[in-house]
mmCIF file of C-alpha atoms in Angstrom:
data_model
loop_
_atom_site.group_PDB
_atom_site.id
_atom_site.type_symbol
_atom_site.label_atom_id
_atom_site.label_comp_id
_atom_site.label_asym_id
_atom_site.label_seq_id
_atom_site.Cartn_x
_atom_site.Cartn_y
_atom_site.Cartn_z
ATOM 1 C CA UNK A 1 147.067 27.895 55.143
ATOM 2 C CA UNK A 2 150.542 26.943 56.378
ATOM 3 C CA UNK A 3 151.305 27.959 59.522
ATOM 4 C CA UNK A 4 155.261 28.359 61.469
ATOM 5 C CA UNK A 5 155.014 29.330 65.073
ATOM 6 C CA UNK A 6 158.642 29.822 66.706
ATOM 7 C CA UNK A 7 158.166 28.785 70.030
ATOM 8 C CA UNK A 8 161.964 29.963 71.341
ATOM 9 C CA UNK A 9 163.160 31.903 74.026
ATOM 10 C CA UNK A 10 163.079 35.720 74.385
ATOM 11 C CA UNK A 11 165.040 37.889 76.458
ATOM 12 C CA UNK A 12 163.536 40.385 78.853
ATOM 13 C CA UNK A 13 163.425 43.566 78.154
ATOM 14 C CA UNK A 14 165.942 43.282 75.342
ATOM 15 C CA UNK A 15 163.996 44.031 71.963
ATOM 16 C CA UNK A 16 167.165 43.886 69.368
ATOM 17 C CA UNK A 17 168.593 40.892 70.899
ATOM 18 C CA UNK A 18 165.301 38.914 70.752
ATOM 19 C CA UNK A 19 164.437 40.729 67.189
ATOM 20 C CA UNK A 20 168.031 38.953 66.326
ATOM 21 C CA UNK A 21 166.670 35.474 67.372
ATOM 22 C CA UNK A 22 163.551 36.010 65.778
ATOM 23 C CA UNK A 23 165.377 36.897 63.050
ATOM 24 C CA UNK A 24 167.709 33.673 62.109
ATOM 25 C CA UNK A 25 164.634 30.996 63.166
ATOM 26 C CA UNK A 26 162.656 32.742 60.294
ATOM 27 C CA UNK A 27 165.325 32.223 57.949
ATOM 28 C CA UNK A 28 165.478 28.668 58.747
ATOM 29 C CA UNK A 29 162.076 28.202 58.068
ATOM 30 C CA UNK A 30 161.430 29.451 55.096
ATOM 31 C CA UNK A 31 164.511 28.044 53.955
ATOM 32 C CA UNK A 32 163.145 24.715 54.867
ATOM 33 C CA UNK A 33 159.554 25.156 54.532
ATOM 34 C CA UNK A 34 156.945 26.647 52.410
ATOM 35 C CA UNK A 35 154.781 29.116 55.018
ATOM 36 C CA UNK A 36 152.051 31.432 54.336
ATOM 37 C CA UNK A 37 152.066 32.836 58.171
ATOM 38 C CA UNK A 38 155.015 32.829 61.065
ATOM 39 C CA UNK A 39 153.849 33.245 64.742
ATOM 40 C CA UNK A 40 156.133 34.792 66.623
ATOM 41 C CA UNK A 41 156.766 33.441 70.351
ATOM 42 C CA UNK A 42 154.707 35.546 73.087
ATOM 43 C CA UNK A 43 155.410 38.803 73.817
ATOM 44 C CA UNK A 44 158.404 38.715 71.150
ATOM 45 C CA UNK A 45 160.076 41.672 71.734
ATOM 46 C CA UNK A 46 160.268 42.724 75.580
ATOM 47 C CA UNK A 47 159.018 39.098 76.931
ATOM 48 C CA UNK A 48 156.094 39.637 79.924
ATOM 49 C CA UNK A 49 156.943 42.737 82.274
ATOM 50 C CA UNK A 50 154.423 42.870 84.754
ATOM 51 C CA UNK A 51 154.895 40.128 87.692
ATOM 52 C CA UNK A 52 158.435 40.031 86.681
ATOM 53 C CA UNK A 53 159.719 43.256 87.766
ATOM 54 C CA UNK A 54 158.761 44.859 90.972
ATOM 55 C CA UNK A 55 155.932 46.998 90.594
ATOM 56 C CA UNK A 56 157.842 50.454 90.374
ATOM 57 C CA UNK A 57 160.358 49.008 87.790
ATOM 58 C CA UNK A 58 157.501 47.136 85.458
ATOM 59 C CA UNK A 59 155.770 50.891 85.647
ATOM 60 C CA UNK A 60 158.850 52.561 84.363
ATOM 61 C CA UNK A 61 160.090 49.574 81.651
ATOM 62 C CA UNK A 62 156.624 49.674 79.933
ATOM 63 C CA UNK A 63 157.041 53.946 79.625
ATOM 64 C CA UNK A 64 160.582 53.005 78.452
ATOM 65 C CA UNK A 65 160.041 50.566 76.046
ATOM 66 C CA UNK A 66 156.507 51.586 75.006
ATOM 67 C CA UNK A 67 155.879 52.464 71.152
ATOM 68 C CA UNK A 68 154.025 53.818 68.108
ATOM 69 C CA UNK A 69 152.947 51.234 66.352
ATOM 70 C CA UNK A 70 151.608 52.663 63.074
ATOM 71 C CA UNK A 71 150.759 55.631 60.982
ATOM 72 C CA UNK A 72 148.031 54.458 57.989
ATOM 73 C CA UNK A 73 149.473 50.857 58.343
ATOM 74 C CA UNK A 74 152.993 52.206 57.805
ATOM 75 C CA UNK A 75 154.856 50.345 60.769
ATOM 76 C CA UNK A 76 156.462 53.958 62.988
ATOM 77 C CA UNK A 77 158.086 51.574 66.449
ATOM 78 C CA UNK A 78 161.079 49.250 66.194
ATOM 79 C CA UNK A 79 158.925 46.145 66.545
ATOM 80 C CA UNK A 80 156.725 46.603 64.048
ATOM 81 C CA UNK A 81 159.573 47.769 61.671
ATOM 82 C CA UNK A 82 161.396 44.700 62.260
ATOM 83 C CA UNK A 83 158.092 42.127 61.199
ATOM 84 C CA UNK A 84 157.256 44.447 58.472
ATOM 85 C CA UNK A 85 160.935 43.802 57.094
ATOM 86 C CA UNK A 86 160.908 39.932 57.771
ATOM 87 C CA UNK A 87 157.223 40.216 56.325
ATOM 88 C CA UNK A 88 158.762 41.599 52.956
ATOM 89 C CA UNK A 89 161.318 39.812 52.906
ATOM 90 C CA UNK A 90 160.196 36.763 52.950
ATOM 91 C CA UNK A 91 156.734 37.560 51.753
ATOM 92 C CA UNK A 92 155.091 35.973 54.594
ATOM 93 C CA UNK A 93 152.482 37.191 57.126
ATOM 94 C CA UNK A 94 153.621 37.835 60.461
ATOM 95 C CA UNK A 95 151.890 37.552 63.674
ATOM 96 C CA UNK A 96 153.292 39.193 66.692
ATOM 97 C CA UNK A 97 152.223 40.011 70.274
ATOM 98 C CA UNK A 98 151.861 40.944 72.991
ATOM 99 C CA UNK A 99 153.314 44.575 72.028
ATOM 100 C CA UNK A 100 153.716 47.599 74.289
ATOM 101 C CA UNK A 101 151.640 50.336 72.341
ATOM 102 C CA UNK A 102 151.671 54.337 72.868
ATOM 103 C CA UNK A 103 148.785 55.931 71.216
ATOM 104 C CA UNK A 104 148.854 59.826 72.873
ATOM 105 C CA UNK A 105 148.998 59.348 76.515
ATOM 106 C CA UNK A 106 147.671 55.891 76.405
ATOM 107 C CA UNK A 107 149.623 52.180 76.841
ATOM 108 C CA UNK A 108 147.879 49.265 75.113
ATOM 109 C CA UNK A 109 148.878 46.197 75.257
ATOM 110 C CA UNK A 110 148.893 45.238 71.224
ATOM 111 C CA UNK A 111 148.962 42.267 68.616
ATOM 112 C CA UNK A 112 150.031 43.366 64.638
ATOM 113 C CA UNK A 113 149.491 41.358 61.675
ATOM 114 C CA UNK A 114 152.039 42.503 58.959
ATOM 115 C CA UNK A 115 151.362 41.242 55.385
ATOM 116 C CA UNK A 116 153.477 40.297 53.102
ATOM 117 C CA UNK A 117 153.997 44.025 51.453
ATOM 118 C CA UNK A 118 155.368 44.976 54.442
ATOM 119 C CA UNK A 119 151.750 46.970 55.559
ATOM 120 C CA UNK A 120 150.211 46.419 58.598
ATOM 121 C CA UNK A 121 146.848 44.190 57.898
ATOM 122 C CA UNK A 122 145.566 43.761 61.612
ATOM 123 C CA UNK A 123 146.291 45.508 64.861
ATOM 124 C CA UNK A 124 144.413 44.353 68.488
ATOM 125 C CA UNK A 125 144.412 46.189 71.374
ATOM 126 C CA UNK A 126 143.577 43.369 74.461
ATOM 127 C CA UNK A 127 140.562 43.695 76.016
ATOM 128 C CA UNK A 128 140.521 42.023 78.954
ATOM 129 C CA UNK A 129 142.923 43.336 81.651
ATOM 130 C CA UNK A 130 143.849 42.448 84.409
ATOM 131 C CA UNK A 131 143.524 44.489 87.923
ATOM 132 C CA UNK A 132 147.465 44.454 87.786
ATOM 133 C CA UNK A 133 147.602 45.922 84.240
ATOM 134 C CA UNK A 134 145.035 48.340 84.960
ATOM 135 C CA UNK A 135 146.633 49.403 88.200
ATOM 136 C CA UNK A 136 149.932 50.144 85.917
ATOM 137 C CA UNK A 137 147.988 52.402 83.419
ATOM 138 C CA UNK A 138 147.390 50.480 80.375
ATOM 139 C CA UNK A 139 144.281 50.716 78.483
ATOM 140 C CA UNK A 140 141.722 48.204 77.434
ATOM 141 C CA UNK A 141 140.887 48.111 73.463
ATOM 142 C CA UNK A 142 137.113 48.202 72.543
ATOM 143 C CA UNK A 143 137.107 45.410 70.048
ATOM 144 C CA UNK A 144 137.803 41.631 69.224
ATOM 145 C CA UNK A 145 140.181 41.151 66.937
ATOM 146 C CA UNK A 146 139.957 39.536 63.195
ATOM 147 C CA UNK A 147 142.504 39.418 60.624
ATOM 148 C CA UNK A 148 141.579 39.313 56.810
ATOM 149 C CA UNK A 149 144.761 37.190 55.255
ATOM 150 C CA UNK A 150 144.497 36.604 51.551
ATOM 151 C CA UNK A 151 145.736 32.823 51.544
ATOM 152 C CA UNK A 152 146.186 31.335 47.503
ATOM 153 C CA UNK A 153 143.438 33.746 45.928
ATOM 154 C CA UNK A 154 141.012 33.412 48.757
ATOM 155 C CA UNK A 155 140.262 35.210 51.945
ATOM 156 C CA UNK A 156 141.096 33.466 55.288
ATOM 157 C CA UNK A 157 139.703 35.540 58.825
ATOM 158 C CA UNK A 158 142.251 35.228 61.872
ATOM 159 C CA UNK A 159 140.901 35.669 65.196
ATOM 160 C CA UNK A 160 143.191 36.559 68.226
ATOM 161 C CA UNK A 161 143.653 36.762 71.517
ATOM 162 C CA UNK A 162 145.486 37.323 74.329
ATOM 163 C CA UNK A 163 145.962 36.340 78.164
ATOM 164 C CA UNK A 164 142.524 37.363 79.990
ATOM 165 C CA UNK A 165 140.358 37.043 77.193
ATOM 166 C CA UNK A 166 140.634 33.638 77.392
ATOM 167 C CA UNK A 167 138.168 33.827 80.204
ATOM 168 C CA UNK A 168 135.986 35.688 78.418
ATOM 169 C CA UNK A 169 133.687 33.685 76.473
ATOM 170 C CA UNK A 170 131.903 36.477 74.671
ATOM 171 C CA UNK A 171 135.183 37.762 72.917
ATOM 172 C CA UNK A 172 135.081 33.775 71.449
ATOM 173 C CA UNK A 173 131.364 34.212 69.873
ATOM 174 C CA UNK A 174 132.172 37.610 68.670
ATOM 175 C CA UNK A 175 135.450 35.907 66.375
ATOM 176 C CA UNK A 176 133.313 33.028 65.821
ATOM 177 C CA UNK A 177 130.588 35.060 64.603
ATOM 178 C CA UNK A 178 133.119 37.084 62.502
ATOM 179 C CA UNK A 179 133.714 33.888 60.646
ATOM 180 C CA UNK A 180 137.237 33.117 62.057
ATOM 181 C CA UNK A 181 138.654 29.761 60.470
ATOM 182 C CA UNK A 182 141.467 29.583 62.956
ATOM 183 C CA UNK A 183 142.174 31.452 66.646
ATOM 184 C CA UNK A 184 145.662 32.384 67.855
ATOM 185 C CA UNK A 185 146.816 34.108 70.896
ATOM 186 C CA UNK A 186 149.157 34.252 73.618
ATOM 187 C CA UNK A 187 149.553 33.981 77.043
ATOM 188 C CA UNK A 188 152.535 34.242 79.729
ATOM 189 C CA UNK A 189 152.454 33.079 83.187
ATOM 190 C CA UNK A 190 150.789 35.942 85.650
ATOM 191 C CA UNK A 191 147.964 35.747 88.351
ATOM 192 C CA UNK A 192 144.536 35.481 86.762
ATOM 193 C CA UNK A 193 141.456 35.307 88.754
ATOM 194 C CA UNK A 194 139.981 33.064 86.109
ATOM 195 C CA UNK A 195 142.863 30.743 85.034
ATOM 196 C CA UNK A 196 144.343 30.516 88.270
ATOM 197 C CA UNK A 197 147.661 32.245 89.819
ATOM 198 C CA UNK A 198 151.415 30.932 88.965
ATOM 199 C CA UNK A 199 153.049 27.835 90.006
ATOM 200 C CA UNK A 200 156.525 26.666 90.202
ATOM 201 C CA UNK A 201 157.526 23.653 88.140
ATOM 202 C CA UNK A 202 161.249 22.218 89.193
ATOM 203 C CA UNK A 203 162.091 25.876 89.757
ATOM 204 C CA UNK A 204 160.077 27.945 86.541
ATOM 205 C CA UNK A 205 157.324 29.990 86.676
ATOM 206 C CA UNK A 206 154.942 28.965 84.448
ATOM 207 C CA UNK A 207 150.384 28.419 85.071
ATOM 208 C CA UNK A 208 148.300 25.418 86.066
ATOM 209 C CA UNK A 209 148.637 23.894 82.018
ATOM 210 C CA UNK A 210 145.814 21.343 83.235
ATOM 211 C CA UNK A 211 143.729 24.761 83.907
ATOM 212 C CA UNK A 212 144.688 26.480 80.397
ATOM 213 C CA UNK A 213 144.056 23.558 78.594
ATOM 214 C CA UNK A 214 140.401 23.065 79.391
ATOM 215 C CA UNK A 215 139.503 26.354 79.239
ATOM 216 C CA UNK A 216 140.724 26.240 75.400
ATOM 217 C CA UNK A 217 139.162 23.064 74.654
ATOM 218 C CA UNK A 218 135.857 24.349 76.130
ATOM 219 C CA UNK A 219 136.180 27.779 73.795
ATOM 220 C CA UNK A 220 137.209 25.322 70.803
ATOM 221 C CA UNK A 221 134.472 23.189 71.551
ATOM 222 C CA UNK A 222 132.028 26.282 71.945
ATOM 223 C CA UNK A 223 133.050 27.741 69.016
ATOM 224 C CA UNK A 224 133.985 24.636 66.304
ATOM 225 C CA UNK A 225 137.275 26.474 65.964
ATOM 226 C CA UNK A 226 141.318 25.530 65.915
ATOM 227 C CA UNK A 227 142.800 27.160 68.990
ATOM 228 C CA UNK A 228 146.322 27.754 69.012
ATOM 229 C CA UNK A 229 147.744 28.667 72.163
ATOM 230 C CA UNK A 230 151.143 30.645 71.559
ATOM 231 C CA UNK A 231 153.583 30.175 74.718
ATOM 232 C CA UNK A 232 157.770 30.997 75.149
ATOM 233 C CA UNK A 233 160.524 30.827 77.127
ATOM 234 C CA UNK A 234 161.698 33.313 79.035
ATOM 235 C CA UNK A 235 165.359 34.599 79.587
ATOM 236 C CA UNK A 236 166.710 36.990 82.422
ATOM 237 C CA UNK A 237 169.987 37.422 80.730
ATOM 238 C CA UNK A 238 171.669 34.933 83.086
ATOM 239 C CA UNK A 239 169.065 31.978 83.193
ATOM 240 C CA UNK A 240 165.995 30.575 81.860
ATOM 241 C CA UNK A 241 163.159 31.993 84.357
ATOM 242 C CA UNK A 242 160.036 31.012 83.122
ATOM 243 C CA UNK A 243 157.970 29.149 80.276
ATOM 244 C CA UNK A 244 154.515 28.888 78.374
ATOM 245 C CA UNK A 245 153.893 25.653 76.668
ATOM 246 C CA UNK A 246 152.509 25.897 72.883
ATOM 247 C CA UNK A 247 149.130 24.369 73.044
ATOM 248 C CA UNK A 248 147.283 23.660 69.964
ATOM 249 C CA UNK A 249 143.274 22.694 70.173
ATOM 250 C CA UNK A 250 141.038 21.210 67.856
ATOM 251 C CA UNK A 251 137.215 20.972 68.724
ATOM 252 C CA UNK A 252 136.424 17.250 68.436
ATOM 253 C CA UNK A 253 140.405 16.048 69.458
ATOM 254 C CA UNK A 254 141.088 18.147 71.775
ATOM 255 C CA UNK A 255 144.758 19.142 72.681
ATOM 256 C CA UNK A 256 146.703 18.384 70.115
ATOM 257 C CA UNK A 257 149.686 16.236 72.160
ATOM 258 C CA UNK A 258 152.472 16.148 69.834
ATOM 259 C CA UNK A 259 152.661 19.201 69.099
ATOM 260 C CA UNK A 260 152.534 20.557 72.622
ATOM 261 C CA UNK A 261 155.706 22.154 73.078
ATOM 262 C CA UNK A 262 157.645 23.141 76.468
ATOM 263 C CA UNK A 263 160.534 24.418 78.339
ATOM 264 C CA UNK A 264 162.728 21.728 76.659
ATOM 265 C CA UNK A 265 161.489 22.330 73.027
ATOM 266 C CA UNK A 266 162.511 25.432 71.382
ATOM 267 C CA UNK A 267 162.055 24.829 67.854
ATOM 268 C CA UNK A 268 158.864 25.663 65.309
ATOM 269 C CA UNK A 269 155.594 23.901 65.028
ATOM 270 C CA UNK A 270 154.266 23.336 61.685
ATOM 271 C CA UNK A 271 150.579 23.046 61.184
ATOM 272 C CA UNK A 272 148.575 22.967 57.859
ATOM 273 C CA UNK A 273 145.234 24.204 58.186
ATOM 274 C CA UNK A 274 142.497 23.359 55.816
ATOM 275 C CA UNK A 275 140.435 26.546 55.552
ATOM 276 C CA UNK A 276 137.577 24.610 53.636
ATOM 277 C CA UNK A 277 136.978 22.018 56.244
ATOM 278 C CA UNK A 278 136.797 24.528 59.237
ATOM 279 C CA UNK A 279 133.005 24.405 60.235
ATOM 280 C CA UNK A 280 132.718 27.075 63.065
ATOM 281 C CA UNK A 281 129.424 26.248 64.889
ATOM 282 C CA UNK A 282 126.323 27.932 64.216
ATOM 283 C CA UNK A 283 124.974 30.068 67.300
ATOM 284 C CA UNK A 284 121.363 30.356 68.185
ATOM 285 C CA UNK A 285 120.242 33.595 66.213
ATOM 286 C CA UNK A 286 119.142 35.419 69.468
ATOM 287 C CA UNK A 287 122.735 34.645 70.660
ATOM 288 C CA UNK A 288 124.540 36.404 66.758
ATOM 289 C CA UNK A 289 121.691 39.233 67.961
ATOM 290 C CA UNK A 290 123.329 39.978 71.313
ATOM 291 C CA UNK A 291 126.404 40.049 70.678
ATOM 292 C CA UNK A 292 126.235 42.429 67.553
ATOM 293 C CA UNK A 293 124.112 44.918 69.446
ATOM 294 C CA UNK A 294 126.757 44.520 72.262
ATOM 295 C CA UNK A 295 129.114 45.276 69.919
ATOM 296 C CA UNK A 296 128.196 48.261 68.155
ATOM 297 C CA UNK A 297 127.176 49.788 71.118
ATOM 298 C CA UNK A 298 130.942 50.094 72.056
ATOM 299 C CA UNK A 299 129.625 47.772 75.523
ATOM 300 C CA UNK A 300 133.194 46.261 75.594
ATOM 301 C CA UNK A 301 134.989 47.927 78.953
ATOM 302 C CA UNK A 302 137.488 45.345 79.996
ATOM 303 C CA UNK A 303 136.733 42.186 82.042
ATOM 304 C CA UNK A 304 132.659 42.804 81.804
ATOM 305 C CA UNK A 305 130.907 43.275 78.546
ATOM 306 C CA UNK A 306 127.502 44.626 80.892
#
């Protein structure tokens, strides 16, 4: 499978502006490059809005620019609309998240697969939130999430992720166990109580990387799974105020250096992966046990799956 992941910039709070960006770097690639999935840059749309706005403002921007995702996999919000376009357009899978979600009176904090009819193929709801997210009304999603991608004739199985759950070692077996070959999320600088709180570097926001990094080679190494890390730059309008590197993971290398990208890099990262030669490790059967019966009992509630 041949992967494009746009690490750019995106604008905050400025969905048709950023959907513009998003929009030429897709060209480019496929005009240069042969892809059978395009990552989009994290939270692609609005860019992070809690932590960034003061706590009154973030409340009201994720109301405002909150949507309906889907109706039967027929893309209903903006965002959605505009990936299921570029997805039929170009015939491509798209992968893009963090999105604001409205289901009813609920906020959910979403990722979307579209496939290359233009139908949506995957939709995740995070499940880990933070006390900050929670305190601002959005909803945790009951579920892991695994993407079936049809890849040259045969099935591929996409697990994501995003932010918190990257403490959360049990959402890992559960996308190992649902025989992910690859694992792509997102984070964006905020205050974890797992991966540590912000930092400044020479005047951005941005997280501990040293941190980040060995919690995904630990879940690589756990799982015998490619971890890609999905990071972007971030844009007030008037200045650059904030980045998340790109990290890529394999389980015996490790971070993948070169194509680590930063602040200073906005440009995509190609990466071919071999389907066939991805061995996820086997659990212990008592371990595949647990985490099934968790699982079907509906036990996920957020940061505790007990």
């Amino acid at each position: 499978m041949r992967i494009a992941i746009l690490h750019s910039r995106v604008k905050l709070a400025a969905k048709r502006s950023n959907a513009r960006r998003h929009s030429i770097l897709i060209d480019k690639v496929v005009s240069t490059r042969t892809v059978d999935l395009i990552v989009l840059p994290a939270y692609p749309f609005t860019g992070p809005l809690i932590g960034y706005y003061p706590p009154s403002k973030a409340r009201l921007k994720l109301r405002e620019l909150a949507e309906k995702i889907s109706e039967k996999n027929v893309p209903a919000g903006p965002s959605v609309s505009f990936m299921s376009r570029w997805s039929q357009e170009y015939g491509v899978y798209i992968l893009g998240g963090p999105i604001i979600e409205r289901a009813g009176p609920r906020i959910y904090v979403t990722t979307v697969l579209t496939s290359p009819d233009g139908s949506i193929a995957g939709k995740y709801r995070k499940v880990s939130l933070t006390e900050e997210e929670r305190d601002m009304g959005i909803s945790p999603g009951k579920e892991p999430g695994i993407f079936k991608l049809k890849v040259n004739g045969s099935d591929v199985s996409l697990g994501v992720f995003s932010d918190e759950d990257l403490a959360t070692p049990e959402i890992f077996r559960h996308l190992q166990l649902g025989g992910s070959k690859m694992i792509i999320g997102t984070i964006f600088p905020y205050n974890s109580s797992f991966l540590g709180g912000i930092i400044d570097d020479e005047g951005l926001v941005t997280m501990d990387h040293t941190v980040v990094k060995t919690f995904l080679e630990v879940r690589s190494r756990e799982t015998g799974v490619p971890i890609i890390l999905v990071g972007s730059i971030i844009d007030s309008g008037v200045e650059t105020i904030a980045y998340m590197s790109t990290i890529p993971v394999e389980p015996d290398e490790g971070v993948i250096e070169d194509k680590m990208f930063g602040p200073d890099d906005e440009s995509p990262i190609f990466i071919d992966l071999n389907e066939k030669a991805t061995n996820p490790r086997k659990p212990p059967e008592h371990l595949k046990i647990l985490v099934k019966s968790l699982c079907r009992n509906n036990s996920w509630r957020g940061n505790s799956l007990f």
